[in-house]
Structure formats: structure tokens, C-alpha cells
Coordinates of C-alpha atoms in Angstrom, one line a residue:
Chain A
X1 CA 115.3 170.7 109.9
X2 CA 118.0 168.2 111.0
X3 CA 118.4 167.1 114.6
X4 CA 121.7 165.5 115.9
X5 CA 120.1 162.5 117.4
X6 CA 118.2 161.5 114.4
X7 CA 120.7 161.3 112.1
X8 CA 123.0 159.0 114.3
X9 CA 119.8 156.9 115.1
X10 CA 119.1 156.6 111.4
X11 CA 122.8 156.1 110.5
X12 CA 122.8 153.2 113.0
X13 CA 119.5 151.4 112.2
X14 CA 120.8 151.2 108.8
X15 CA 122.9 147.9 109.2
X16 CA 120.3 146.2 111.4
X17 CA 120.2 144.7 114.6
X18 CA 119.5 148.1 116.9
X19 CA 117.4 146.9 119.7
X20 CA 114.5 149.4 121.0
X21 CA 116.3 150.0 124.2
X22 CA 119.8 151.2 122.4
X23 CA 117.8 153.0 120.2
X24 CA 116.2 154.8 122.7
X25 CA 119.7 155.9 124.4
X26 CA 121.0 157.3 120.8
X27 CA 117.9 159.5 121.0
X28 CA 118.7 160.6 124.6
X29 CA 122.4 161.4 123.9
X30 CA 123.6 164.3 125.1
X31 CA 124.4 166.9 121.6
X32 CA 125.0 170.3 121.3
X33 CA 125.0 172.5 118.2
X34 CA 127.4 174.8 116.8
X35 CA 127.5 177.4 113.7
X36 CA 130.1 177.7 111.2
X37 CA 130.9 180.1 108.7
X38 CA 132.5 178.9 105.3
X39 CA 136.3 178.1 105.1
X40 CA 136.4 177.7 108.8
X41 CA 138.4 174.3 110.3
X42 CA 135.8 172.0 111.9
X43 CA 138.4 169.5 113.5
X44 CA 136.5 168.7 117.0
X45 CA 138.8 166.8 119.1
X46 CA 139.2 162.7 118.7
X47 CA 136.9 162.7 121.4
X48 CA 134.2 164.1 119.6
X49 CA 132.0 163.0 116.3
X50 CA 130.5 165.3 114.6
X51 CA 127.1 165.5 112.7
X52 CA 126.7 167.9 109.5
X53 CA 123.1 169.2 110.2
X54 CA 123.3 172.3 107.2
X55 CA 125.7 173.6 104.8
X56 CA 128.5 171.3 103.1
X57 CA 132.0 170.4 104.7
X58 CA 134.8 168.6 103.1
X59 CA 137.8 166.2 104.3
X60 CA 140.9 167.2 103.0
X61 CA 144.6 166.5 103.0
X62 CA 147.5 168.9 102.7
X63 CA 150.9 167.5 101.1
X64 CA 154.0 168.8 101.9
X65 CA 154.3 171.0 99.1
X66 CA 151.4 172.8 100.2
X67 CA 148.7 171.6 97.6
X68 CA 145.4 170.4 98.8
X69 CA 143.5 167.6 97.9
X70 CA 139.8 167.3 98.5
X71 CA 139.3 163.7 99.4
X72 CA 135.4 163.6 100.1
X73 CA 132.6 166.0 99.9
X74 CA 129.7 166.0 102.8
X75 CA 126.2 167.5 102.6
X76 CA 123.4 167.6 105.5
X77 CA 122.6 164.6 107.0
X78 CA 126.2 162.9 106.6
X79 CA 128.5 161.8 109.6
X80 CA 131.7 162.5 107.8
X81 CA 134.4 161.4 110.4
X82 CA 132.3 158.3 111.8
X83 CA 135.4 156.2 111.7
X84 CA 137.0 158.0 114.7
X85 CA 134.6 155.9 116.9
X86 CA 137.1 152.7 115.9
X87 CA 140.2 154.2 114.7
X88 CA 141.8 156.6 117.1
X89 CA 144.0 158.9 115.0
X90 CA 142.6 160.8 111.8
X91 CA 144.3 161.2 108.6
X92 CA 141.7 163.7 107.1
X93 CA 141.0 167.3 108.3
X94 CA 137.9 169.0 107.3
X95 CA 137.0 172.8 106.6
X96 CA 133.3 174.2 106.0
X97 CA 133.0 174.8 102.2
X98 CA 129.6 176.9 103.4
X99 CA 127.9 178.1 106.1
X100 CA 127.2 175.1 108.5
X101 CA 125.5 173.9 111.3
X102 CA 127.1 170.7 113.2
X103 CA 126.1 168.7 115.9
X104 CA 128.3 167.4 118.6
X105 CA 128.6 164.2 120.0
X106 CA 131.0 162.8 122.8
X107 CA 132.8 159.8 121.2
X108 CA 133.0 158.0 124.1
X109 CA 129.1 157.5 124.8
X110 CA 129.0 155.9 121.1
X111 CA 131.7 153.6 121.6
X112 CA 130.1 152.4 124.9
X113 CA 127.6 150.9 122.9
X114 CA 129.7 148.4 121.3
X115 CA 130.2 146.1 124.2
X116 CA 126.5 145.2 124.4
X117 CA 125.2 145.6 120.5
X118 CA 127.0 144.7 117.2
X119 CA 124.6 147.0 115.4
X120 CA 126.8 150.1 115.6
X121 CA 130.3 148.7 114.6
X122 CA 128.6 147.5 112.0
X123 CA 126.8 150.4 111.4
X124 CA 130.4 152.2 111.3
X125 CA 131.8 149.8 108.9
X126 CA 128.7 150.2 106.5
X127 CA 129.6 154.2 106.3
X128 CA 133.0 153.6 106.2
X129 CA 132.6 151.2 103.1
X130 CA 130.5 153.5 101.3
X131 CA 132.9 156.1 101.8
X132 CA 135.4 153.6 100.7
X133 CA 134.0 153.0 97.4
X134 CA 133.4 156.8 96.9
X135 CA 136.7 157.2 97.5
X136 CA 137.8 154.2 94.9
X137 CA 135.6 156.0 92.1
X138 CA 137.3 159.4 92.6
X139 CA 140.9 157.8 92.5
X140 CA 139.8 155.9 89.0
X141 CA 138.0 159.5 88.3
X142 CA 141.5 161.5 88.5
X143 CA 143.3 158.9 87.1
X144 CA 141.2 157.3 84.8
X145 CA 139.2 160.0 83.1
X146 CA 139.7 163.1 81.0
X147 CA 139.2 166.4 82.8
X148 CA 135.7 167.5 81.6
X149 CA 134.3 163.8 82.1
X150 CA 136.7 164.2 85.7
X151 CA 134.1 167.6 86.4
X152 CA 131.1 166.3 85.4
X153 CA 131.2 163.2 87.0
X154 CA 131.7 164.8 90.7
X155 CA 128.5 166.7 89.7
X156 CA 126.8 164.2 89.0
X157 CA 127.8 162.3 92.0
X158 CA 126.7 165.3 93.9
X159 CA 123.5 165.9 92.5
X160 CA 122.6 162.1 93.0
X161 CA 123.7 162.1 96.7
X162 CA 121.5 165.2 97.6
X163 CA 118.5 164.0 95.6
X164 CA 118.5 160.6 98.1
X165 CA 119.3 162.7 100.9
X166 CA 115.8 165.0 99.8
X167 CA 114.3 162.0 98.5
X168 CA 113.5 163.9 95.1
X169 CA 114.6 165.7 92.4
X170 CA 115.0 169.5 92.1
X171 CA 115.5 171.4 88.8
X172 CA 118.4 173.8 90.7
X173 CA 120.8 172.9 93.1
X174 CA 122.8 175.1 95.1
X175 CA 126.5 174.0 95.0
X176 CA 128.8 176.1 97.3
X177 CA 131.9 174.8 95.4
X178 CA 134.5 177.5 94.1
X179 CA 136.3 176.4 91.1
X180 CA 139.3 175.9 93.3
X181 CA 137.3 173.2 95.3
X182 CA 136.4 171.6 91.8
X183 CA 140.2 171.3 91.2
X184 CA 141.1 170.2 94.5
X185 CA 138.8 167.3 94.0
X186 CA 139.4 166.1 90.8
X187 CA 143.1 167.1 90.6
X188 CA 142.8 169.9 88.1
X189 CA 144.0 173.6 88.0
X190 CA 141.7 176.4 88.5
X191 CA 142.2 177.4 85.0
X192 CA 141.5 174.4 84.1
X193 CA 138.4 173.7 85.9
X194 CA 137.3 177.1 84.5
X195 CA 137.6 176.0 81.1
X196 CA 136.3 172.5 81.7
X197 CA 133.0 174.6 82.6
X198 CA 132.7 176.9 79.8
X199 CA 133.2 173.5 77.6
X200 CA 129.9 171.9 79.5
X201 CA 128.0 174.9 79.5
X202 CA 128.4 175.6 75.7
X203 CA 127.5 171.9 75.1
X204 CA 124.1 172.5 77.1
X205 CA 125.4 170.0 79.4
X206 CA 124.9 172.1 82.7
X207 CA 124.8 175.7 83.9
X208 CA 126.9 176.7 86.8
X209 CA 126.2 180.0 87.9
X210 CA 127.0 181.9 91.5
X211 CA 126.7 178.2 93.3
X212 CA 123.6 177.1 91.3
X213 CA 123.6 174.3 89.5
X214 CA 121.0 173.1 86.5
X215 CA 121.4 169.6 84.7
X216 CA 119.1 170.4 81.5
X217 CA 119.4 166.4 80.7
X218 CA 120.8 164.2 83.2
X219 CA 121.3 161.2 81.1
X220 CA 123.6 163.3 78.5
X221 CA 125.7 164.6 81.4
X222 CA 126.0 161.2 83.0
X223 CA 127.5 159.6 79.6
X224 CA 129.8 162.4 79.4
X225 CA 130.7 161.6 82.9
X226 CA 130.6 158.0 82.3
X227 CA 128.6 158.1 85.6
X228 CA 126.7 155.2 87.4
X229 CA 125.6 155.9 90.5
X230 CA 125.8 152.2 91.8
X231 CA 128.6 153.1 94.0
X232 CA 126.9 155.3 96.1
X233 CA 124.5 152.7 97.4
X234 CA 121.2 155.2 97.1
X235 CA 118.2 154.8 95.1
X236 CA 119.1 156.2 92.4
X237 CA 117.6 154.8 89.7
X238 CA 114.2 155.9 91.5
X239 CA 115.4 159.8 90.9
X240 CA 116.1 159.2 87.3
X241 CA 119.7 158.2 87.5
X242 CA 120.3 155.2 85.2
Chain B
X1 CA 151.4 131.6 110.2
X2 CA 149.2 133.0 107.0
X3 CA 150.3 136.6 106.0
X4 CA 146.5 137.7 107.1
X5 CA 147.3 137.2 110.2
X6 CA 150.9 138.8 110.8
X7 CA 149.0 141.9 109.3
X8 CA 146.2 142.1 111.5
X9 CA 148.9 141.7 114.7
X10 CA 149.6 145.3 113.6
X11 CA 146.0 146.0 113.7
X12 CA 145.3 144.9 117.5
X13 CA 146.8 142.5 119.9
X14 CA 146.1 139.2 119.0
X15 CA 147.0 136.1 121.1
X16 CA 148.3 132.5 119.7
X17 CA 145.0 130.6 120.1
X18 CA 143.6 134.2 118.1
X19 CA 145.9 133.4 115.1
X20 CA 145.0 129.7 115.2
X21 CA 141.6 130.7 115.2
X22 CA 141.9 132.9 112.2
X23 CA 144.1 130.9 110.3
X24 CA 142.0 128.1 110.4
X25 CA 138.9 129.7 108.9
X26 CA 141.3 129.7 105.8
X27 CA 140.0 127.3 103.1
X28 CA 139.8 126.6 99.7
X29 CA 143.7 127.6 98.7
X30 CA 144.1 127.8 95.2
X31 CA 146.1 129.7 92.3
X32 CA 144.9 132.1 89.7
X33 CA 146.6 133.0 86.6
X34 CA 148.5 136.4 86.2
X35 CA 145.5 138.8 84.6
X36 CA 142.6 136.4 85.3
X37 CA 139.7 137.7 87.3
X38 CA 139.6 136.7 90.9
X39 CA 135.8 138.5 91.5
X40 CA 133.9 139.9 89.0
X41 CA 132.1 143.2 88.8
X42 CA 128.6 142.9 90.0
X43 CA 129.3 139.5 91.6
X44 CA 127.3 138.7 94.7
X45 CA 129.4 137.8 97.5
X46 CA 129.2 135.1 100.0
X47 CA 132.6 134.3 101.3
X48 CA 135.4 136.7 101.9
X49 CA 138.6 136.3 99.9
X50 CA 142.0 136.9 101.0
X51 CA 145.2 136.9 98.6
X52 CA 147.8 134.6 100.3
X53 CA 150.7 135.1 97.4
X54 CA 151.1 137.4 95.0
X55 CA 149.9 141.0 93.6
X56 CA 145.8 141.3 92.6
X57 CA 144.4 144.5 91.7
X58 CA 141.4 146.2 92.3
X59 CA 140.1 147.6 88.9
X60 CA 137.4 149.9 86.5
X61 CA 137.2 149.8 82.8
X62 CA 136.3 153.6 82.3
X63 CA 134.9 154.6 79.3
X64 CA 136.7 154.7 76.3
X65 CA 138.7 151.6 77.4
X66 CA 141.1 152.7 79.8
X67 CA 141.5 150.7 82.9
X68 CA 142.0 152.7 86.1
X69 CA 143.9 150.5 89.0
X70 CA 142.3 151.7 92.6
X71 CA 144.0 149.7 94.9
X72 CA 146.9 146.7 95.2
X73 CA 146.1 143.7 97.1
X74 CA 148.8 142.0 98.6
X75 CA 149.6 138.9 100.5
X76 CA 147.5 139.1 103.7
X77 CA 145.0 141.6 101.8
X78 CA 141.1 140.9 101.6
X79 CA 139.6 141.1 98.3
X80 CA 136.1 142.0 99.2
X81 CA 135.9 143.0 103.1
X82 CA 133.6 146.3 102.1
X83 CA 131.8 144.5 99.3
X84 CA 130.7 141.5 102.2
X85 CA 129.4 144.5 104.5
X86 CA 127.5 146.1 101.3
X87 CA 126.5 142.6 100.2
X88 CA 127.6 143.6 96.5
X89 CA 130.8 144.5 94.3
X90 CA 130.7 147.2 92.1
X91 CA 134.2 146.6 90.5
X92 CA 136.5 143.8 89.6
X93 CA 139.6 142.2 91.3
X94 CA 142.1 140.7 89.1
X95 CA 145.5 138.6 89.6
X96 CA 148.3 140.9 88.9
X97 CA 150.7 137.4 88.6
X98 CA 149.9 134.3 89.5
X99 CA 148.3 134.4 93.0
X100 CA 147.5 132.0 95.4
X101 CA 143.6 133.0 96.9
X102 CA 141.5 131.2 99.4
X103 CA 138.2 131.8 101.1
X104 CA 137.2 133.1 104.8
X105 CA 133.4 131.4 105.3
X106 CA 131.4 134.4 106.1
X107 CA 129.4 132.6 109.0
X108 CA 132.4 130.7 110.4
X109 CA 134.5 134.6 110.0
X110 CA 131.1 136.0 111.9
X111 CA 131.2 133.5 114.6
X112 CA 135.3 134.3 115.3
X113 CA 134.4 137.9 115.6
X114 CA 131.2 137.3 117.8
X115 CA 133.2 135.0 120.3
X116 CA 136.3 137.2 120.1
X117 CA 136.4 141.0 119.9
X118 CA 140.2 141.4 119.8
X119 CA 139.6 139.6 116.4
X120 CA 136.8 141.5 115.8
X121 CA 138.7 145.0 116.2
X122 CA 141.7 143.4 114.3
X123 CA 139.7 143.1 111.2
X124 CA 137.6 146.4 112.0
X125 CA 140.9 148.3 111.4
X126 CA 141.4 146.0 108.3
X127 CA 138.4 147.4 106.3
X128 CA 139.5 151.1 107.9
X129 CA 142.7 150.9 106.7
X130 CA 141.7 150.0 103.1
X131 CA 139.7 153.1 103.2
X132 CA 142.8 154.9 104.7
X133 CA 145.2 154.0 101.9
X134 CA 142.4 155.0 99.1
X135 CA 142.2 158.5 100.6
X136 CA 146.1 158.9 100.6
X137 CA 146.1 157.6 96.8
X138 CA 143.8 160.5 96.0
X139 CA 145.9 162.9 97.4
X140 CA 148.9 161.1 95.6
X141 CA 147.0 160.7 92.0
X142 CA 145.8 164.1 92.2
X143 CA 148.4 166.4 93.6
X144 CA 152.4 165.2 93.3
X145 CA 154.1 165.0 90.2
X146 CA 154.9 162.0 88.5
X147 CA 158.1 161.4 90.2
X148 CA 156.9 161.3 93.7
X149 CA 153.8 159.8 92.8
X150 CA 155.4 156.9 91.6
X151 CA 158.3 157.1 94.5
X152 CA 155.2 157.1 97.1
X153 CA 153.3 154.1 95.5
X154 CA 156.9 152.5 96.2
X155 CA 157.4 153.2 99.6
X156 CA 153.4 152.1 100.5
X157 CA 153.9 149.0 98.5
X158 CA 157.4 148.3 100.3
X159 CA 156.0 148.8 103.7
X160 CA 152.8 146.9 103.1
X161 CA 154.8 143.9 102.1
X162 CA 157.8 144.4 104.8
X163 CA 154.9 143.8 107.8
X164 CA 154.1 140.8 106.4
X165 CA 157.9 140.0 105.8
X166 CA 157.9 140.1 102.2
X167 CA 160.5 143.2 101.9
X168 CA 163.2 144.9 103.9
X169 CA 164.4 148.3 103.8
X170 CA 167.1 148.1 101.2
X171 CA 165.0 145.6 98.6
X172 CA 161.3 144.7 97.5
X173 CA 160.0 143.0 94.3
X174 CA 158.0 145.2 92.3
X175 CA 156.1 142.5 89.8
X176 CA 154.4 145.7 88.0
X177 CA 154.2 146.6 84.2
X178 CA 154.9 150.2 83.3
X179 CA 151.3 149.6 81.7
X180 CA 149.8 148.9 85.2
X181 CA 151.7 151.4 86.9
X182 CA 150.6 154.0 84.5
X183 CA 147.1 152.8 85.1
X184 CA 147.4 153.2 88.6
X185 CA 149.0 156.9 88.7
X186 CA 146.7 157.9 85.9
X187 CA 150.1 158.5 83.5
X188 CA 151.4 156.7 80.3
X189 CA 153.3 153.9 80.5
X190 CA 156.4 156.2 78.4
X191 CA 156.0 158.4 81.0
X192 CA 156.6 155.8 83.4
X193 CA 159.6 154.7 81.7
X194 CA 161.1 158.0 82.0
X195 CA 160.1 158.8 85.6
X196 CA 161.9 155.2 86.4
X197 CA 165.0 156.9 84.8
X198 CA 164.9 159.6 86.9
X199 CA 164.6 158.4 90.4
X200 CA 167.3 155.9 89.2
X201 CA 169.7 159.1 87.9
X202 CA 168.8 160.7 91.5
X203 CA 170.0 157.3 92.9
X204 CA 166.5 156.9 94.8
X205 CA 166.2 153.6 93.5
X206 CA 168.0 150.9 91.6
X207 CA 166.2 148.5 89.3
X208 CA 167.2 144.9 88.8
X209 CA 164.4 143.1 86.7
X210 CA 161.5 142.9 88.6
X211 CA 163.5 143.9 91.8
X212 CA 164.4 147.2 93.5
X213 CA 167.0 148.0 95.8
X214 CA 167.0 151.3 97.9
X215 CA 170.4 153.1 98.4
X216 CA 168.9 155.1 101.1
X217 CA 165.3 154.4 101.9
X218 CA 165.1 157.6 104.2
X219 CA 166.0 159.7 101.2
X220 CA 163.4 158.0 98.8
X221 CA 160.5 158.5 101.7
X222 CA 161.5 162.2 102.2
X223 CA 161.8 163.0 98.4
X224 CA 158.1 161.8 98.1
X225 CA 156.7 163.3 101.5
X226 CA 155.7 159.7 102.5
X227 CA 154.8 159.4 105.9
X228 CA 153.1 156.1 106.8
X229 CA 150.4 157.6 109.4
X230 CA 147.9 156.8 107.1
X231 CA 148.5 152.8 107.2
X232 CA 147.6 153.2 111.1
X233 CA 150.3 150.1 111.8
X234 CA 151.5 149.6 115.4
X235 CA 148.6 148.7 117.6
X236 CA 150.8 149.0 120.5
X237 CA 151.4 152.4 120.3
X238 CA 148.7 154.4 121.8
X239 CA 148.0 157.1 119.3
X240 CA 147.0 154.9 116.5
X241 CA 145.5 152.0 118.5
X242 CA 141.8 151.1 118.0
X243 CA 139.8 152.8 120.2
X244 CA 139.6 150.7 123.1

């Protein structure tokens, strides 16, 4: 079972330079947990940082005409909006894609570390840089790939991130995204996503049934997707991704 | 003052000494021809590179030979602040027009940031805004109809040029080809041509060669639902200021 303070500690340790006193202080930060159902807004005020302990969350933007673009998808162990430690306003909203368990920590207590440890801002910038790399790949995905490759690419990314988070490959993955969610993340209509999933299935590249995804041959799927895990900065190669 | 310092002043209040310290780090200014790479894919990055003049772009070659442009770098923009944090690049940066680029030695930059927290915060802001722009591009490329996509890109580039003193509310230079605009917005260059015609017919833009003028900028911004909040400009404004 994931614990809020452990996740914060591991993220803040990643960029190096966190001393023992600060590590102990992070482990002792007051945090609390809340449960969410699917399709609920996770919008703690700007003074709260949230940690995804269980479930799936997306970051999205609503456009003037009501269209929704999903700009990021988060899995257990992610801290989706760490940037709010540095920037006072957020241009993204967050919504649950499944039942979720979420940890909350007062942002100011984390900001208090900034003046005495460079390790914390460095870690925040590292996380922001990784999410920028993912967003960049998504821009290229929507602008430069055919529909079938777009959906395949998104699914490759999610599976690779799940593998990395769990440190192991699985034969099936619980993916709670609806076809509408997949369309909102890839700039495709729900009808189009449905057609693409059928084609992926008929070519035996993947099987997605009631939220259970299986990929018979990940190399073949990665080729169709043009997927290279390098932009994720995870140990993808160790998990069978080229 | 370099365009870098002009831009960073929107991220945090900087003193004259801060600006001098930052501008003093800029070395190795050199010209790069249009279409030449500034940073190669997988290149190990040591120093931060900076665009001083011209337009550059971040791009990836897609399977099938299509190029996807994921960002434009304008005067004052850093090429690889993210890569310096992560230690490697996973895409290339090329000059779109003839550019002048320069280096900021990483060790000296680190020293200035350690010594002066105001400078550190301004650079953090720049890193965060680069990421925010990408998310806005996702929404633009993913959801807007073509005419609004192009209009939105124009509005963003105009504002980013304006803050470094290179555009006004009625005029900007847009030195991008239809092919480059197509690779940015995920539409064909033929389609870009048609969309430009629509914008002209609606009197939203007037084109003269590589120049664009705007009879009514607010109408153009309203047309494409452009809201500049995601650029987090205006450090003096409390709700967008960096969190200190």
C-alpha cells in the first residue's frame, strides 16, 4: 500500500542532495488521505499538494466550446501537480478516471524547505522536465502520427509506466480509460477510437476488453506506435521495451 | 539587455545587478544557418544554450518521415533547460531562420543561482512556463478546428515576441513556411494556405510577405479563445507570481 510521505520522500531524493535531517522532516510531514469515486474533480486549493496513492487521474483543459483535451494521465505513485510548489496558479484541472485514494499535504510546509535545501526545487524541476518530455511526445503524437499509431503509442506509454512503477511486466493491465478518454487524449473522436481499437485487435496487436489490456507482442505494438521509451526516463529496457 | 533577461523579468523581479550577472554569463554567441541543427538528438548536454536572434524549433522525426514540431524557441528562450536537468536530449533543435545562439556555462549558471535566489526563481519560472506551453499546444493541436489552431499559434508567438520587444499589438514578423506551420499543427501545408485565406477574408490578419498585421488583435484573440494565463506573465501580479 502506497503512503503519501514515502512517495514524496522518494521523489525529493531522486535529484540527489537531500540531507538526513530534511529526509526525516519530510517523513514526518502531516498528511491525510481521501477516497474519490470515478469522474470526480480533484481540485485541492493551490495550498495543497496531492499524491496519487491508488487509481488513475487525468489533467485536462476545457476549451471555450466545451471540448476537453486530456493533457496528462497519472498512475499510482505520481504527484501530478508538483509544479504548484513553484507556480501559484495552475492551468490544468484534474479529474479521477477510476476509484482513487489520494494523499494531501500542505504546500507551504514543502515550500519551507526551499530556503534551506536546493534538493527540493531541483527535484520539482526534474519532475516538471519529465512531464514536459511526455507532453512533448504527446504533441508530436497528435500532430505527426496516424490514428492507429496514436492510440497504440498512448497504450505503450501507459504500460511502460505501469511496468516501471511496479518494477515488473504483467500479462494483463487494468486500464480504466474509456474510449472517450482515449479520444480526448489523442485528439480523436470516440467513433474513431473504437474503429482503431478494432483494427489493433484484428491485427492481434492488443486486446482491450472491459478495461483489461493485454499485448501479445510488445515489440510489434511498439513498432506500429513508433514508441521509444527513452522520453519517460524509466528503466524501460530492463522491462522488455526496446 | 539580452532578450533572456527581458523575458526573465516577467518571471520574477530582477535588480539591475541580477540582469548584469545573468547577461554576463552569455558567451560564445554565434550564427547558425536556417535549417541547421543547434542541438542533435541524444547529444549529451553540458551547457545551456540560448537563442538570441531568430526562430528555432524543437522537432522529432516521426516514423514515415513526417516531422513534428513541438515548440518554437524565440529570442530569449533556452534550448535545453529541461535536458540539463535530466542530463540528455531526446529530440533535436534546429534553426528555422538564421539564428544567433549563445551558451551559458552550466557551472557558472549554477553558481549565480545559488548566490541569488531571485535569479534561481526566474529560471524555475522559465522551466515551468515551457512545460505549460506544451500543455496548451496539446489542447490546440488536439481539439481546435484548423482556423482557430493557426490563429492561436499566431497569438501565442506574437505575445512571446512582444515581451522581448519584437512585436506590437498590430504587427509581427512570422518567418515560418506553410510546411513548418503544417508540421506544427498536424495539418498539410495546402490546408495551411487555405486557412490563412480564411483568416485574411475574415479580416483577422493581413499578410505582407513574412509580416502579419492585426486590424483588431482582440477580435483575433477572441476568435481562437486565446487566454494568456498559461504563459504566467507578469511577476508583479500576485496570482501568477512564483510562490514566495
